[in-house]
Amino acid sequence: MTGQQAPLSFDDLGTPLIDATFVVIDLETTGLDPATDAITEVGAVKIRGGEVLGEFGTLVRPQQRIPASVVRLTGITEDMVRDSPGIGEVLASLEPFFGNATMIAHNARFDHAFLTAAAQRHYRAFDPPVIDTVRLARRLLRDEVHDLRLSTLAHHLGAPVTPDHRALTDARATVAVFHALLERAGTLGATTLEDLKALTRSASDRRFRKIDLVTDAPREPGVYQFRDATGRVLYVGKASNLRSRLRSYFTSDRRRQVEAMVRETAAVTWRATPTLLEAEVIELREIHQLLPRFNRRSTKRISGWHVALTDEAFPRLSIVRTPGRHHRRAIGPIASRAVARQFVDAVTAAGGLRTCTFRIRRSQDHSACMLKELDQCAAPCDGSQSTEDYERAVSEVESWLDDPSELLDRIESGMQSAAASQHFEHARDQRAALHATARIFWEHRWLNALAAAGELIVARDVSAGVEVLCLSNGSLSHSFTDAAGTPDDVLIARARLTPTAVCPRTSPDVTERRLVVSTLQKEAFRILDVTGTFAWSLPAGDRLAGLVDQARQFNRPTTVTRQVAGQARPTVVSGRGQRLG
């Protein structure tokens, strides 16, 4: 509970239970609210390997009145605590007794909350790993006892100590209950502190019994496969921490499809990767190659959609898979057809292009449709709009593909006008169109720049040293990490000599390209080497970046907030050693 002591976590505690040190603790208090009530007694028992190493017990002066109901329950009166130490002195003595032990308590949330609140008031830290015997008993004894009170469990498990609402006595009873629960946990395969904590979160005993399939998983990024008894791959996934993610399938993940998958699982294999991006790319490619049954929502390759300006007498915008010779200009790929449709609607409305799909050979070829009556089309089909006027509108739309500033202005103006007129649904749609438009232009320029770069090597500093990504025409070929301070020339040489590590790409996939772009956008990579040219002009670049950030904010849960103003915007330059983002 010292301010200098780094808090531990269960991810750091693969300690065998026989070697683990626990402090079983119990508190008596003046009430139930740690913000307004105070501790009146502390009892703690330190144990390891089934043996008691020491006990700690003291009354505590609460500096407030003890309610009569509490006196009747605990027998602790104000006269008894008048000359007792304050909680500050008790914490100072409890701290060395506690050490780095794991805290055990019955209904641990209560005791932990009071100790944390008291420690904060005295400028101390209290955040040990915690195991709750209530949660452990709920998993192990749910069919044997009618309630989970300490007295009920002590009687059911034959504890030699009977709880009596005094801290040290109750702590001793909790020790006996905890030891009995440990024996039962061992029959399910819980052999470490990490296993024990996982068991308290486990959705079912059947799943937890298979947790030994991932016992040796490392705490590194990587990709993994769940396989059935015949060796067939059921599921492919990726993780920033393989051990934590894989264990969650056998403990806390309560999804029905996970239950079905684990039921069929006979083996789990994994491959650690130097970077998370490499794991993400391998995952995507293996899903496309293996088509695992439990990845059925992600097995379809996404080549992306393009928005193309048709090459005809009165051009229009069309959504196509691959632009061809019948198209004048195009932008893409776009992962979602719905987003592409949003973009088409926004540009068409702002630029005044027609939305009909039939071919117009000359003005007055056709009679006007209802869109003219609704004032949503200038009707070049019946001659209301001249060929020259329509071509000027087309030229303006083409210019937006090079510099979208005017397009963004028009969409934003429409949004503000709708909001001012209290047409809030229309304003919301305009805002979504604005965000979609900005995201399409932003990603399009990144993808074009990566394709023009050829072989591109980028790096960034991380806690483990230097992370290096090697890209080929925008696709990841391999990655690695090196020691901090390694000269750039050494990193480049290693990048050139390291063979391709990522499994072969079966076909272009827009999702993979977006993974690469997203990683380069979010992290501060610098260019080490490039065979082509990695540069572009960025008209409206800062504005696009701001709108993309704003779109992320709107897509995030409302309980999560992030400051956007003042963030550094990616500035893309060409040349070795320059910042990429």
Coordinates of C-alpha atoms in Angstrom, one line a residue:
M1 CA 0.0 0.0 0.0
T2 CA 3.0 2.3 -0.5
G3 CA 2.9 5.0 -3.0
Q4 CA 6.2 3.8 -4.5
Q5 CA 5.2 0.2 -5.0
A6 CA 4.0 -0.6 -8.6
P7 CA 0.6 -2.3 -8.6
L8 CA 0.6 -5.9 -9.7
S9 CA -1.8 -7.5 -12.1
F10 CA -2.9 -11.1 -12.7
D11 CA -1.2 -11.0 -16.1
D12 CA 2.1 -10.8 -14.2
L13 CA 1.2 -13.5 -11.8
G14 CA 1.7 -17.0 -13.2
T15 CA 2.7 -18.0 -9.7
P16 CA 1.8 -21.6 -8.7
L17 CA -0.8 -21.5 -5.9
I18 CA 1.5 -23.5 -3.6
D19 CA 4.1 -20.7 -3.8
A20 CA 1.7 -17.8 -3.7
T21 CA 1.4 -15.5 -0.6
F22 CA -2.0 -14.3 0.4
V23 CA -3.4 -11.9 2.9
V24 CA -6.9 -12.8 4.0
I25 CA -8.5 -9.6 5.3
D26 CA -11.7 -8.6 7.0
L27 CA -13.0 -5.2 8.1
E28 CA -15.6 -3.9 10.5
T29 CA -17.0 -0.5 9.7
T30 CA -19.5 2.1 10.9
G31 CA -21.6 1.6 7.8
L32 CA -21.7 0.6 4.1
D33 CA -20.4 3.7 2.3
P34 CA -16.6 4.0 2.1
A35 CA -17.0 7.7 1.2
T36 CA -18.8 8.7 4.5
D37 CA -18.3 5.7 6.9
A38 CA -15.1 4.6 8.6
I39 CA -13.2 1.4 9.5
T40 CA -13.5 0.3 13.2
E41 CA -11.5 -2.9 13.1
V42 CA -9.0 -4.6 10.8
G43 CA -8.2 -8.4 10.9
A44 CA -5.7 -10.0 8.5
V45 CA -4.1 -13.5 8.2
K46 CA -1.0 -14.0 6.0
I47 CA -0.8 -17.5 4.5
R48 CA 1.4 -19.4 2.0
G49 CA 1.3 -23.1 1.0
G50 CA -1.5 -23.8 3.5
E51 CA 0.5 -22.4 6.5
V52 CA -0.2 -19.3 8.5
L53 CA 2.7 -16.9 8.4
G54 CA 1.3 -14.3 10.7
E55 CA -1.8 -12.4 11.9
F56 CA -2.6 -8.7 12.2
G57 CA -5.5 -7.4 14.2
T58 CA -6.4 -4.1 15.7
L59 CA -9.3 -1.9 16.6
V60 CA -9.4 1.5 14.7
R61 CA -10.5 4.9 16.0
P62 CA -13.2 5.9 13.4
Q63 CA -13.4 9.6 14.5
Q64 CA -17.2 9.4 14.1
R65 CA -20.1 7.9 16.1
I66 CA -20.7 4.2 15.8
P67 CA -24.4 3.5 15.1
A68 CA -26.3 1.4 17.7
S69 CA -27.2 -1.1 15.0
V70 CA -23.5 -1.7 14.3
V71 CA -22.7 -2.0 18.0
R72 CA -25.4 -4.7 18.3
L73 CA -24.0 -6.5 15.3
T74 CA -20.2 -6.4 16.1
G75 CA -20.1 -5.7 19.8
I76 CA -17.6 -2.8 19.1
T77 CA -18.4 0.2 21.2
E78 CA -17.1 3.7 21.2
D79 CA -15.4 3.1 24.5
M80 CA -13.5 0.2 23.0
V81 CA -12.0 2.3 20.1
R82 CA -11.4 5.6 22.0
D83 CA -7.7 4.9 22.6
S84 CA -7.1 2.8 19.4
P85 CA -4.8 4.1 16.6
G86 CA -6.3 6.0 13.7
I87 CA -6.5 4.5 10.2
G88 CA -3.4 6.3 9.1
E89 CA -1.3 4.5 11.7
V90 CA -3.0 1.2 11.0
L91 CA -2.2 1.5 7.3
A92 CA 1.4 2.3 8.0
S93 CA 1.6 -1.0 10.1
L94 CA -0.4 -3.0 7.6
E95 CA 1.7 -2.0 4.7
P96 CA 4.8 -4.1 5.5
F97 CA 2.6 -7.0 6.7
F98 CA 0.8 -7.0 3.3
G99 CA 3.9 -6.7 1.1
N100 CA 3.3 -8.0 -2.4
A101 CA 0.7 -10.5 -1.4
T102 CA -2.6 -11.1 -3.1
M103 CA -5.6 -9.9 -1.2
I104 CA -8.4 -12.4 -0.3
A105 CA -11.7 -11.3 1.2
H106 CA -15.2 -12.4 1.4
N107 CA -17.2 -9.9 -0.6
A108 CA -13.9 -8.3 -1.5
R109 CA -15.5 -5.3 -3.2
F110 CA -16.6 -4.0 0.2
D111 CA -13.2 -4.4 1.9
H112 CA -11.2 -3.2 -1.1
A113 CA -13.3 -0.1 -1.4
F114 CA -12.9 0.9 2.2
L115 CA -9.2 0.3 2.2
T116 CA -8.7 2.2 -1.1
A117 CA -10.7 5.2 0.2
A118 CA -8.8 5.3 3.5
A119 CA -5.4 5.0 1.6
Q120 CA -6.3 7.8 -0.7
R121 CA -7.2 10.1 2.2
H122 CA -3.7 9.4 3.6
Y123 CA -1.9 9.8 0.3
R124 CA -1.2 6.1 -0.1
A125 CA -1.8 3.6 -2.9
F126 CA -3.7 0.4 -2.5
D127 CA -4.3 -1.8 -5.5
P128 CA -3.2 -5.4 -5.0
P129 CA -4.5 -8.3 -7.0
V130 CA -7.8 -9.3 -5.4
I131 CA -9.7 -12.7 -5.2
D132 CA -13.2 -12.7 -3.8
T133 CA -14.2 -15.9 -2.0
V134 CA -17.9 -15.1 -2.8
R135 CA -17.3 -15.2 -6.5
L136 CA -15.1 -18.3 -6.1
A137 CA -17.8 -20.1 -4.1
R138 CA -20.5 -19.1 -6.6
R139 CA -18.5 -20.9 -9.3
L140 CA -17.6 -24.0 -7.1
L141 CA -20.5 -24.4 -4.7
R142 CA -23.6 -23.0 -6.5
D143 CA -25.5 -26.2 -6.3
E144 CA -24.6 -27.1 -2.7
V145 CA -25.5 -24.1 -0.6
H146 CA -28.6 -21.9 -0.4
D147 CA -26.6 -18.7 0.1
L148 CA -23.0 -17.5 0.0
R149 CA -22.7 -15.8 3.5
L150 CA -19.5 -16.5 5.3
S151 CA -21.2 -18.3 8.1
T152 CA -23.0 -20.6 5.6
L153 CA -19.8 -21.5 3.8
A154 CA -17.8 -22.0 7.0
H155 CA -20.4 -24.4 8.3
H156 CA -20.8 -26.2 4.9
L157 CA -17.0 -26.6 4.4
G158 CA -16.3 -27.6 8.1
A159 CA -14.3 -24.6 9.1
P160 CA -12.9 -24.8 12.6
V161 CA -13.7 -21.1 13.2
T162 CA -17.2 -19.7 13.4
P163 CA -17.6 -16.1 12.1
D164 CA -18.8 -13.7 14.7
H165 CA -18.6 -10.2 13.0
R166 CA -15.2 -9.5 14.5
A167 CA -12.5 -8.8 12.0
L168 CA -9.8 -11.3 13.0
T169 CA -12.2 -14.1 13.7
D170 CA -13.9 -13.6 10.4
A171 CA -10.5 -13.5 8.6
R172 CA -9.6 -16.8 10.2
A173 CA -12.9 -18.3 9.1
T174 CA -12.3 -17.0 5.6
V175 CA -8.8 -18.7 5.5
A176 CA -10.5 -22.0 6.2
V177 CA -13.1 -21.4 3.5
F178 CA -10.5 -20.3 1.0
H179 CA -8.3 -23.4 1.6
A180 CA -11.3 -25.6 1.0
L181 CA -12.2 -23.7 -2.2
L182 CA -8.6 -24.1 -3.4
E183 CA -8.9 -27.8 -3.2
R184 CA -12.0 -27.8 -5.4
A185 CA -10.5 -25.3 -7.8
G186 CA -7.5 -27.7 -8.3
T187 CA -9.8 -30.4 -9.6
L188 CA -10.8 -28.0 -12.5
G189 CA -7.2 -27.4 -13.4
A190 CA -6.6 -24.1 -11.5
T191 CA -2.9 -24.3 -10.6
T192 CA -1.8 -20.6 -10.6
L193 CA -3.0 -17.3 -9.3
E194 CA -3.9 -16.4 -12.9
D195 CA -6.1 -19.5 -13.2
L196 CA -7.8 -18.8 -9.9
K197 CA -8.8 -15.3 -10.9
A198 CA -9.9 -16.6 -14.3
L199 CA -12.1 -19.2 -12.5
T200 CA -14.0 -16.5 -10.7
R201 CA -14.9 -15.0 -14.1
S202 CA -15.5 -18.3 -15.9
A203 CA -18.8 -18.8 -17.7
S204 CA -18.8 -22.6 -17.3
D205 CA -16.7 -25.4 -15.8
R206 CA -16.6 -27.3 -19.1
R207 CA -14.9 -24.4 -20.8
F208 CA -12.5 -23.8 -17.9
R209 CA -11.3 -27.4 -18.0
K210 CA -9.8 -26.7 -21.4
I211 CA -7.8 -23.7 -20.3
D212 CA -4.6 -25.9 -20.2
L213 CA -4.7 -25.7 -24.1
V214 CA -3.3 -22.2 -23.8
T215 CA -1.1 -22.5 -20.7
D216 CA 2.0 -21.7 -22.7
A217 CA 0.7 -18.8 -24.7
P218 CA 3.0 -15.8 -24.6
R219 CA 2.2 -12.2 -23.6
E220 CA 3.0 -11.0 -27.1
P221 CA 1.0 -9.9 -30.2
G222 CA 0.2 -12.7 -32.6
V223 CA -2.3 -14.8 -34.5
Y224 CA -4.0 -18.0 -33.3
Q225 CA -6.1 -20.9 -34.6
F226 CA -8.7 -23.0 -32.9
R227 CA -8.7 -26.6 -34.3
D228 CA -11.0 -29.5 -33.8
A229 CA -10.0 -33.2 -33.3
T230 CA -9.4 -33.7 -37.0
G231 CA -7.1 -30.7 -37.2
R232 CA -9.5 -28.6 -39.2
V233 CA -9.3 -24.9 -38.4
L234 CA -12.4 -23.6 -36.6
Y235 CA -11.4 -20.0 -36.0
V236 CA -8.6 -17.6 -36.8
G237 CA -8.0 -14.6 -34.6
K238 CA -5.4 -12.0 -33.6
A239 CA -4.4 -10.4 -30.3
S240 CA -2.1 -7.8 -28.9
N241 CA -1.6 -10.1 -26.0
L242 CA -2.0 -13.8 -26.9
R243 CA -2.1 -15.1 -23.4
S244 CA -4.8 -12.7 -22.2
R245 CA -6.9 -13.0 -25.3
L246 CA -6.8 -16.8 -25.5
R247 CA -7.5 -17.3 -21.8
S248 CA -10.6 -15.1 -22.2
Y249 CA -12.3 -17.7 -24.5
F250 CA -12.2 -20.2 -21.6
T251 CA -13.2 -17.8 -18.9
S252 CA -15.0 -14.5 -19.4
D253 CA -16.2 -14.6 -23.0
R254 CA -19.9 -15.5 -22.6
R255 CA -21.0 -15.3 -26.3
R256 CA -23.0 -18.3 -27.5
Q257 CA -20.8 -18.9 -30.5
V258 CA -17.7 -19.0 -28.4
E259 CA -19.3 -21.7 -26.2
A260 CA -20.0 -23.7 -29.3
M261 CA -16.5 -23.2 -30.7
V262 CA -14.7 -24.1 -27.5
R263 CA -16.9 -27.2 -27.2
E264 CA -15.5 -28.5 -30.5
T265 CA -11.9 -27.3 -29.8
A266 CA -9.2 -30.0 -29.4
A267 CA -6.1 -27.8 -29.9
V268 CA -5.1 -24.2 -30.0
T269 CA -2.0 -23.1 -32.0
W270 CA -0.5 -19.6 -32.2
R271 CA 2.2 -17.7 -33.8
A272 CA 3.8 -14.7 -32.1
T273 CA 4.5 -11.7 -34.4
P274 CA 6.8 -8.7 -33.9
T275 CA 3.9 -6.2 -34.3
L276 CA 0.2 -6.1 -34.0
L277 CA -0.2 -5.0 -37.6
E278 CA 1.5 -8.2 -38.9
A279 CA -0.9 -10.2 -36.7
E280 CA -3.8 -8.4 -38.2
V281 CA -2.7 -8.9 -41.7
I282 CA -1.9 -12.6 -41.2
E283 CA -5.3 -13.1 -39.6
L284 CA -7.1 -11.5 -42.5
R285 CA -5.2 -13.5 -45.1
E286 CA -5.6 -16.8 -43.3
I287 CA -9.3 -16.3 -43.0
H288 CA -9.5 -15.8 -46.7
Q289 CA -7.4 -18.8 -47.4
L290 CA -8.8 -21.3 -44.8
L291 CA -12.5 -20.1 -44.6
P292 CA -12.9 -21.2 -40.9
R293 CA -16.5 -21.9 -40.0
F294 CA -16.6 -19.6 -37.0
N295 CA -15.2 -16.7 -39.0
R296 CA -18.1 -16.9 -41.5
R297 CA -18.9 -13.2 -41.2
S298 CA -15.4 -12.3 -42.3
T299 CA -14.5 -14.8 -44.9
K300 CA -15.6 -12.7 -47.9
R301 CA -12.8 -10.9 -49.7
I302 CA -13.6 -7.3 -50.0
S303 CA -12.0 -5.8 -53.2
G304 CA -13.8 -2.5 -52.5
W305 CA -16.1 -0.2 -54.4
H306 CA -15.2 2.8 -56.6
V307 CA -17.2 5.9 -57.4
A308 CA -16.6 6.6 -61.1
L309 CA -17.6 9.5 -63.4
T310 CA -19.0 7.9 -66.5
D311 CA -17.6 8.9 -69.9
E312 CA -20.7 9.7 -71.9
A313 CA -22.6 12.7 -73.3
F314 CA -24.0 13.7 -69.9
P315 CA -21.7 12.0 -67.3
R316 CA -23.0 10.8 -64.0
L317 CA -21.5 9.2 -60.9
S318 CA -21.7 5.4 -60.7
I319 CA -20.7 2.9 -58.1
V320 CA -18.6 0.1 -59.6
R321 CA -16.2 -2.6 -58.5
T322 CA -13.5 -1.8 -61.0
P323 CA -13.3 1.4 -63.1
G324 CA -12.9 0.8 -66.8
R325 CA -12.5 2.5 -70.1
H326 CA -16.1 3.9 -69.9
H327 CA -15.2 6.0 -66.9
R328 CA -13.4 9.4 -67.0
R329 CA -12.3 9.6 -63.3
A330 CA -12.7 7.4 -60.2
I331 CA -12.0 7.4 -56.5
G332 CA -11.6 4.4 -54.3
P333 CA -11.5 1.7 -53.1
I334 CA -14.2 2.2 -50.6
A335 CA -14.9 -0.7 -48.2
S336 CA -18.7 -0.2 -47.9
R337 CA -21.2 0.2 -50.8
A338 CA -23.4 2.2 -48.3
V339 CA -20.6 4.7 -47.7
A340 CA -20.0 4.9 -51.5
R341 CA -23.7 5.7 -51.9
Q342 CA -23.6 8.4 -49.3
F343 CA -20.7 10.0 -51.2
V344 CA -22.5 9.8 -54.5
D345 CA -25.6 11.4 -53.1
A346 CA -23.6 14.2 -51.5
V347 CA -21.5 15.0 -54.6
T348 CA -24.5 14.7 -56.9
A349 CA -26.5 17.1 -54.8
A350 CA -23.7 19.6 -54.4
G351 CA -22.6 19.4 -58.0
G352 CA -26.0 19.2 -59.7
L353 CA -25.3 16.1 -61.7
R354 CA -28.2 13.9 -62.9
T355 CA -29.1 10.7 -61.0
C356 CA -30.9 8.8 -63.7
T357 CA -29.1 5.9 -65.2
F358 CA -30.3 5.8 -68.9
R359 CA -28.1 7.1 -71.7
I360 CA -28.8 10.7 -72.9
R361 CA -27.5 11.2 -76.4
R362 CA -28.5 14.9 -76.7
S363 CA -30.8 17.4 -75.0
Q364 CA -34.6 16.9 -75.5
D365 CA -34.0 13.1 -76.0
H366 CA -36.4 12.4 -73.2
S367 CA -39.2 14.0 -71.2
A368 CA -38.2 15.1 -67.7
C369 CA -38.9 12.9 -64.8
M370 CA -40.4 13.8 -61.4
L371 CA -37.0 14.9 -60.0
K372 CA -37.4 18.1 -62.1
E373 CA -40.7 18.8 -60.5
L374 CA -39.2 18.3 -57.1
D375 CA -36.4 20.7 -58.0
Q376 CA -33.8 18.0 -57.5
C377 CA -32.5 17.9 -61.1
A378 CA -31.8 20.6 -63.7
A379 CA -33.1 18.1 -66.4
P380 CA -30.5 18.1 -69.2
C381 CA -32.7 15.3 -70.7
D382 CA -35.4 17.7 -71.9
G383 CA -33.2 20.6 -72.7
S384 CA -33.9 22.6 -69.5
Q385 CA -30.1 22.5 -68.8
S386 CA -27.8 23.1 -71.8
T387 CA -25.0 20.8 -72.7
E388 CA -22.5 23.6 -71.9
D389 CA -24.0 24.2 -68.4
Y390 CA -24.0 20.5 -67.6
E391 CA -20.4 20.1 -68.8
R392 CA -19.4 23.0 -66.5
A393 CA -21.0 21.1 -63.6
V394 CA -19.1 18.0 -64.5
S395 CA -15.8 19.9 -64.7
E396 CA -16.5 21.3 -61.2
V397 CA -17.1 17.8 -59.8
E398 CA -13.8 16.6 -61.5
S399 CA -11.9 19.4 -59.8
W400 CA -13.3 18.3 -56.5
L401 CA -11.5 14.9 -56.9
D402 CA -8.2 16.9 -56.9
D403 CA -9.2 19.5 -54.2
P404 CA -12.4 18.7 -52.2
S405 CA -12.4 22.1 -50.3
E406 CA -15.4 23.5 -52.2
L407 CA -17.3 20.2 -51.9
L408 CA -16.7 20.1 -48.1
D409 CA -17.9 23.7 -47.9
R410 CA -21.2 23.0 -49.7
I411 CA -22.0 19.9 -47.7
E412 CA -21.2 21.7 -44.4
S413 CA -23.2 24.7 -45.5
G414 CA -26.2 22.4 -46.2
M415 CA -25.8 20.8 -42.8
Q416 CA -25.7 24.2 -41.0
S417 CA -28.7 25.5 -43.0
A418 CA -30.7 22.4 -42.1
A419 CA -29.8 22.7 -38.4
A420 CA -30.8 26.4 -38.5
S421 CA -34.1 25.5 -40.0
Q422 CA -34.5 22.8 -37.3
H423 CA -34.5 20.1 -39.8
F424 CA -32.3 18.0 -37.5
E425 CA -32.7 14.7 -39.3
H426 CA -31.5 16.2 -42.6
A427 CA -28.7 17.9 -40.7
R428 CA -27.7 14.6 -39.2
D429 CA -27.7 13.0 -42.7
Q430 CA -25.5 15.9 -44.0
R431 CA -23.1 15.4 -41.2
A432 CA -22.8 11.7 -41.9
A433 CA -22.2 12.6 -45.6
L434 CA -19.5 15.1 -44.6
H435 CA -17.7 12.5 -42.5
A436 CA -18.0 9.9 -45.2
T437 CA -16.7 12.2 -47.9
A438 CA -13.7 13.3 -45.7
R439 CA -12.8 9.7 -44.9
I440 CA -13.0 8.6 -48.6
F441 CA -10.7 11.4 -49.7
W442 CA -8.3 10.9 -46.8
E443 CA -7.9 7.1 -47.3
H444 CA -7.8 7.5 -51.1
R445 CA -4.8 9.8 -50.9
W446 CA -3.0 7.5 -48.5
L447 CA -3.6 4.5 -50.7
N448 CA -2.4 6.2 -53.8
A449 CA 0.7 7.5 -52.0
L450 CA 1.5 4.0 -50.6
A451 CA 1.1 2.5 -54.1
A452 CA 3.5 5.1 -55.6
A453 CA 6.1 4.6 -52.9
G454 CA 7.0 1.1 -54.1
E455 CA 9.2 -0.5 -51.4
L456 CA 8.6 1.6 -48.2
I457 CA 10.4 1.1 -44.8
V458 CA 9.0 3.0 -41.8
A459 CA 9.8 2.9 -38.1
R460 CA 8.6 4.2 -34.8
D461 CA 9.9 4.2 -31.2
V462 CA 8.1 1.9 -28.8
S463 CA 8.7 0.8 -25.2
A464 CA 10.5 -2.4 -26.4
G465 CA 12.8 -0.5 -28.8
V466 CA 12.1 0.3 -32.5
E467 CA 9.2 -1.1 -34.5
V468 CA 9.9 -1.4 -38.2
L469 CA 7.3 -2.1 -41.0
C470 CA 8.3 -3.1 -44.5
L471 CA 5.7 -2.3 -47.1
S472 CA 5.5 -3.3 -50.8
N473 CA 3.1 -1.2 -52.9
G474 CA 1.0 -0.6 -49.8
S475 CA 0.9 -4.2 -48.6
L476 CA 2.8 -5.4 -45.5
S477 CA 5.6 -7.9 -46.4
H478 CA 7.1 -8.2 -42.9
S479 CA 7.9 -6.3 -39.7
F480 CA 10.4 -6.6 -36.8
T481 CA 11.5 -4.9 -33.6
D482 CA 15.0 -3.9 -32.7
A483 CA 16.8 -2.4 -29.7
A484 CA 16.3 1.3 -29.0
G485 CA 18.9 3.5 -30.5
T486 CA 19.8 1.2 -33.4
P487 CA 21.1 3.4 -36.3
D488 CA 18.7 3.8 -39.2
D489 CA 21.2 2.3 -41.7
V490 CA 21.3 -0.9 -39.6
L491 CA 17.5 -1.0 -39.5
I492 CA 17.4 -0.6 -43.3
A493 CA 19.9 -3.3 -43.9
R494 CA 18.0 -5.7 -41.6
A495 CA 14.8 -4.9 -43.4
R496 CA 16.3 -5.7 -46.8
L497 CA 17.8 -9.0 -45.6
T498 CA 14.7 -10.2 -43.6
P499 CA 12.6 -12.6 -45.8
T500 CA 8.9 -12.0 -46.2
A501 CA 7.1 -13.3 -43.1
V502 CA 3.5 -12.7 -44.0
C503 CA 1.7 -15.5 -45.8
P504 CA 1.1 -14.7 -49.5
R505 CA -1.8 -12.4 -50.4
T506 CA -4.4 -14.3 -52.4
S507 CA -6.1 -11.2 -53.8
P508 CA -6.2 -7.4 -53.1
D509 CA -8.4 -6.7 -50.2
V510 CA -9.5 -3.2 -49.2
T511 CA -9.7 -4.2 -45.5
E512 CA -6.0 -5.1 -45.4
R513 CA -5.1 -1.8 -47.1
R514 CA -7.1 0.1 -44.6
L515 CA -5.4 -1.7 -41.8
V516 CA -2.0 -0.4 -43.0
V517 CA -3.4 3.1 -43.6
S518 CA -5.0 3.1 -40.1
T519 CA -1.8 2.1 -38.4
L520 CA 0.3 4.7 -40.3
Q521 CA -2.2 7.4 -39.5
K522 CA -2.5 6.6 -35.8
E523 CA 1.2 6.1 -34.9
A524 CA 4.2 8.4 -35.3
F525 CA 6.2 6.5 -37.9
R526 CA 9.2 8.0 -39.7
I527 CA 10.4 7.0 -43.2
L528 CA 13.6 5.1 -43.2
D529 CA 13.8 4.3 -46.9
V530 CA 11.6 4.4 -50.0
T531 CA 12.3 3.3 -53.6
G532 CA 9.6 5.4 -55.2
T533 CA 8.1 8.8 -54.1
F534 CA 6.1 9.0 -50.9
A535 CA 4.6 12.4 -51.1
W536 CA 1.5 14.2 -52.1
S537 CA 0.0 17.7 -52.1
L538 CA -2.6 18.0 -49.5
P539 CA -5.2 20.6 -50.4
A540 CA -7.6 20.7 -47.5
G541 CA -5.4 18.2 -45.7
D542 CA -5.7 19.6 -42.2
R543 CA -9.4 20.0 -42.7
L544 CA -9.8 16.4 -43.9
A545 CA -7.8 15.1 -40.9
G546 CA -10.0 17.1 -38.5
L547 CA -13.2 15.7 -40.0
V548 CA -11.8 12.1 -39.9
D549 CA -11.0 12.6 -36.2
Q550 CA -14.5 14.1 -35.7
A551 CA -16.1 11.1 -37.4
R552 CA -14.2 8.8 -35.0
Q553 CA -15.6 10.8 -32.1
F554 CA -19.2 10.3 -33.4
N555 CA -18.7 6.6 -33.9
R556 CA -17.3 6.1 -30.4
P557 CA -19.5 5.3 -27.4
T558 CA -20.8 8.4 -25.7
T559 CA -19.2 7.4 -22.4
V560 CA -15.7 7.7 -24.0
T561 CA -14.3 11.2 -24.7
R562 CA -11.2 12.4 -26.3
Q563 CA -9.7 15.8 -26.9
V564 CA -9.4 16.5 -30.6
A565 CA -8.4 20.1 -30.7
G566 CA -4.6 20.6 -30.9
Q567 CA -3.8 17.1 -32.0
A568 CA -0.9 16.9 -34.5
R569 CA -2.1 16.2 -38.0
P570 CA -0.2 13.7 -40.2
T571 CA 2.2 15.6 -42.4
V572 CA 3.5 13.4 -45.2
V573 CA 6.8 14.1 -46.8
S574 CA 9.3 12.3 -49.0
G575 CA 12.8 11.5 -47.8
R576 CA 14.7 9.3 -45.4
G577 CA 14.5 10.1 -41.7
Q578 CA 11.5 12.3 -41.9
R579 CA 8.3 12.0 -39.8
L580 CA 5.5 10.2 -41.4
G581 CA 2.8 11.1 -38.9

